[in-house]
Amino acid sequence: MAEEKNDDNEQMQSKYYEFQLINEQLKELQQQAQVLEEQLGELQSTVEALGELKKTKKGEKLLVPVSQGIFAKAELKNNEKLVVNVGANTLVDKGVDETKELINERLKRVTEFKDQTMHNIEALSARAKELLEELQSMVGEEE
């Protein structure tokens, strides 16, 4: 009888430990999903801005963001080419449409990653719920 109670306690501790680990993973995944959501918003804003840039006439005066809430006055000299960082601090000239395609590809990848993250959150949440029910049942049996 005492040995059986020991096994039950070990099983309960094991389930509780797994439950805690899952909760930590869920917190991390939720933070990751929030960051991905912010990235999606930024990328969508960029696509919209590129569309507006294409409509803007050469010589038109613009406010160019330098930092959050800080702008420089500028005049548009070329609305057909952009300077794009393609990685490793390498800058290349790209057309607006080509840049839009690049951003749309990033949007697709980030969306897929966010969808996978949400799927993982759902799976872990289901397992956490299952563990919680098992733990509550085990505690109820002890009483």
mmCIF file of C-alpha atoms in Angstrom:
data_model
loop_
_atom_site.group_PDB
_atom_site.id
_atom_site.type_symbol
_atom_site.label_atom_id
_atom_site.label_comp_id
_atom_site.label_asym_id
_atom_site.label_seq_id
_atom_site.Cartn_x
_atom_site.Cartn_y
_atom_site.Cartn_z
ATOM 1 C CA MET A 1 0.000 0.000 0.000
ATOM 2 C CA ALA A 2 2.795 2.438 0.930
ATOM 3 C CA GLU A 3 4.695 1.506 -2.242
ATOM 4 C CA GLU A 4 1.587 2.167 -4.349
ATOM 5 C CA LYS A 5 1.166 5.592 -2.709
ATOM 6 C CA ASN A 6 4.839 6.335 -3.458
ATOM 7 C CA ASP A 7 4.299 5.454 -7.133
ATOM 8 C CA ASP A 8 1.203 7.682 -7.221
ATOM 9 C CA ASN A 9 3.176 10.580 -5.696
ATOM 10 C CA GLU A 10 6.000 10.128 -8.201
ATOM 11 C CA GLN A 11 3.512 10.005 -11.060
ATOM 12 C CA MET A 12 1.799 13.150 -9.750
ATOM 13 C CA GLN A 13 5.137 14.967 -9.416
ATOM 14 C CA SER A 14 6.107 13.910 -12.920
ATOM 15 C CA LYS A 15 2.834 15.199 -14.371
ATOM 16 C CA TYR A 16 3.109 18.443 -12.402
ATOM 17 C CA TYR A 17 6.681 18.958 -13.641
ATOM 18 C CA GLU A 18 5.563 18.348 -17.240
ATOM 19 C CA PHE A 19 2.672 20.781 -16.696
ATOM 20 C CA GLN A 20 5.114 23.468 -15.485
ATOM 21 C CA LEU A 21 7.439 22.889 -18.460
ATOM 22 C CA ILE A 22 4.532 23.181 -20.887
ATOM 23 C CA ASN A 23 3.409 26.433 -19.260
ATOM 24 C CA GLU A 24 6.914 27.871 -19.702
ATOM 25 C CA GLN A 25 6.957 26.771 -23.350
ATOM 26 C CA LEU A 26 3.518 28.322 -23.846
ATOM 27 C CA LYS A 27 4.723 31.670 -22.466
ATOM 28 C CA GLU A 28 7.693 31.638 -24.844
ATOM 29 C CA LEU A 29 5.544 30.675 -27.833
ATOM 30 C CA GLN A 30 2.989 33.372 -27.020
ATOM 31 C CA GLN A 31 5.763 35.977 -26.877
ATOM 32 C CA GLN A 32 7.093 34.668 -30.183
ATOM 33 C CA ALA A 33 3.603 34.862 -31.727
ATOM 34 C CA GLN A 34 3.307 38.473 -30.553
ATOM 35 C CA VAL A 35 6.657 39.385 -32.132
ATOM 36 C CA LEU A 36 5.604 37.676 -35.369
ATOM 37 C CA GLU A 37 2.310 39.586 -35.340
ATOM 38 C CA GLU A 38 4.254 42.854 -34.994
ATOM 39 C CA GLN A 39 6.533 41.834 -37.877
ATOM 40 C CA LEU A 40 3.483 41.079 -40.023
ATOM 41 C CA GLY A 41 2.094 44.534 -39.280
ATOM 42 C CA GLU A 42 5.392 46.180 -40.203
ATOM 43 C CA LEU A 43 5.669 44.199 -43.435
ATOM 44 C CA GLN A 44 2.083 45.017 -44.422
ATOM 45 C CA SER A 45 2.747 48.702 -43.730
ATOM 46 C CA THR A 46 5.849 48.478 -45.909
ATOM 47 C CA VAL A 47 3.858 46.992 -48.804
ATOM 48 C CA GLU A 48 1.328 49.839 -48.486
ATOM 49 C CA ALA A 49 4.113 52.440 -48.302
ATOM 50 C CA LEU A 50 5.716 51.016 -51.450
ATOM 51 C CA GLY A 51 2.390 51.345 -53.249
ATOM 52 C CA GLU A 52 2.121 54.976 -52.145
ATOM 53 C CA LEU A 53 5.741 55.668 -53.117
ATOM 54 C CA LYS A 54 5.070 54.413 -56.624
ATOM 55 C CA LYS A 55 2.189 56.918 -56.937
ATOM 56 C CA THR A 56 4.292 59.810 -55.621
ATOM 57 C CA LYS A 57 5.613 62.181 -58.281
ATOM 58 C CA LYS A 58 9.285 63.030 -58.670
ATOM 59 C CA GLY A 59 10.169 66.315 -57.001
ATOM 60 C CA GLU A 60 7.401 65.982 -54.414
ATOM 61 C CA LYS A 61 8.350 66.940 -50.861
ATOM 62 C CA LEU A 62 8.252 64.150 -48.267
ATOM 63 C CA LEU A 63 8.832 63.552 -44.585
ATOM 64 C CA VAL A 64 11.310 60.700 -44.202
ATOM 65 C CA PRO A 65 11.286 58.860 -40.853
ATOM 66 C CA VAL A 66 14.649 58.970 -39.097
ATOM 67 C CA SER A 67 13.474 57.454 -35.830
ATOM 68 C CA GLN A 68 10.185 57.071 -34.020
ATOM 69 C CA GLY A 69 8.536 60.504 -34.160
ATOM 70 C CA ILE A 70 11.535 62.139 -35.895
ATOM 71 C CA PHE A 71 11.381 63.052 -39.586
ATOM 72 C CA ALA A 72 13.626 64.728 -42.142
ATOM 73 C CA LYS A 73 12.225 66.870 -44.953
ATOM 74 C CA ALA A 74 13.236 65.475 -48.323
ATOM 75 C CA GLU A 75 12.457 65.734 -52.007
ATOM 76 C CA LEU A 76 11.797 62.605 -54.061
ATOM 77 C CA LYS A 77 14.250 62.358 -56.929
ATOM 78 C CA ASN A 78 13.580 58.771 -57.984
ATOM 79 C CA ASN A 79 10.399 56.799 -57.358
ATOM 80 C CA GLU A 80 11.442 53.787 -59.434
ATOM 81 C CA LYS A 81 14.481 52.446 -57.567
ATOM 82 C CA LEU A 82 15.057 51.700 -53.899
ATOM 83 C CA VAL A 83 18.199 50.818 -51.987
ATOM 84 C CA VAL A 84 17.534 47.459 -50.299
ATOM 85 C CA ASN A 85 19.608 45.656 -47.673
ATOM 86 C CA VAL A 86 19.822 42.057 -48.921
ATOM 87 C CA GLY A 87 21.793 40.814 -45.909
ATOM 88 C CA ALA A 88 25.346 40.997 -44.579
ATOM 89 C CA ASN A 89 25.125 44.809 -44.864
ATOM 90 C CA THR A 90 24.966 44.500 -48.649
ATOM 91 C CA LEU A 91 22.872 47.203 -50.314
ATOM 92 C CA VAL A 92 21.513 46.844 -53.840
ATOM 93 C CA ASP A 93 19.231 48.906 -56.054
ATOM 94 C CA LYS A 94 15.871 47.255 -56.707
ATOM 95 C CA GLY A 95 12.724 48.386 -58.434
ATOM 96 C CA VAL A 96 9.596 49.102 -56.382
ATOM 97 C CA ASP A 97 7.758 46.069 -57.788
ATOM 98 C CA GLU A 98 10.758 43.807 -57.191
ATOM 99 C CA THR A 99 11.013 45.111 -53.623
ATOM 100 C CA LYS A 100 7.282 44.557 -53.124
ATOM 101 C CA GLU A 101 7.730 40.931 -54.240
ATOM 102 C CA LEU A 102 10.588 40.524 -51.764
ATOM 103 C CA ILE A 103 8.445 41.918 -48.931
ATOM 104 C CA ASN A 104 5.501 39.712 -49.951
ATOM 105 C CA GLU A 105 7.790 36.654 -49.798
ATOM 106 C CA ARG A 106 8.838 37.667 -46.282
ATOM 107 C CA LEU A 107 5.174 38.180 -45.396
ATOM 108 C CA LYS A 108 4.408 34.662 -46.581
ATOM 109 C CA ARG A 109 7.289 33.132 -44.576
ATOM 110 C CA VAL A 110 6.411 35.045 -41.399
ATOM 111 C CA THR A 111 2.727 34.109 -41.786
ATOM 112 C CA GLU A 112 3.638 30.429 -42.169
ATOM 113 C CA PHE A 113 5.905 30.592 -39.128
ATOM 114 C CA LYS A 114 3.193 32.336 -37.094
ATOM 115 C CA ASP A 115 0.639 29.710 -38.165
ATOM 116 C CA GLN A 116 3.025 26.941 -37.066
ATOM 117 C CA THR A 117 3.598 28.742 -33.763
ATOM 118 C CA MET A 118 -0.163 29.025 -33.188
ATOM 119 C CA HIS A 119 -0.553 25.315 -33.991
ATOM 120 C CA ASN A 120 2.138 24.519 -31.412
ATOM 121 C CA ILE A 121 0.381 26.732 -28.854
ATOM 122 C CA GLU A 122 -2.890 24.878 -29.443
ATOM 123 C CA ALA A 123 -1.225 21.464 -29.114
ATOM 124 C CA LEU A 124 0.607 22.422 -25.917
ATOM 125 C CA SER A 125 -2.527 24.018 -24.463
ATOM 126 C CA ALA A 126 -4.450 20.812 -25.092
ATOM 127 C CA ARG A 127 -1.727 18.765 -23.378
ATOM 128 C CA ALA A 128 -1.644 21.200 -20.426
ATOM 129 C CA LYS A 129 -5.420 20.904 -20.049
ATOM 130 C CA GLU A 130 -5.156 17.115 -20.180
ATOM 131 C CA LEU A 131 -2.427 17.110 -17.509
ATOM 132 C CA LEU A 132 -4.394 19.479 -15.297
ATOM 133 C CA GLU A 133 -7.438 17.211 -15.463
ATOM 134 C CA GLU A 134 -5.274 14.179 -14.634
ATOM 135 C CA LEU A 135 -3.686 16.008 -11.694
ATOM 136 C CA GLN A 136 -7.057 17.136 -10.367
ATOM 137 C CA SER A 137 -8.319 13.568 -10.655
ATOM 138 C CA MET A 138 -5.270 12.225 -8.803
ATOM 139 C CA VAL A 139 -5.647 14.811 -6.032
ATOM 140 C CA GLY A 140 -9.342 13.943 -5.760
ATOM 141 C CA GLU A 141 -8.513 10.244 -5.372
ATOM 142 C CA GLU A 142 -6.062 10.980 -2.539
ATOM 143 C CA GLU A 143 -8.649 12.843 -0.504
#
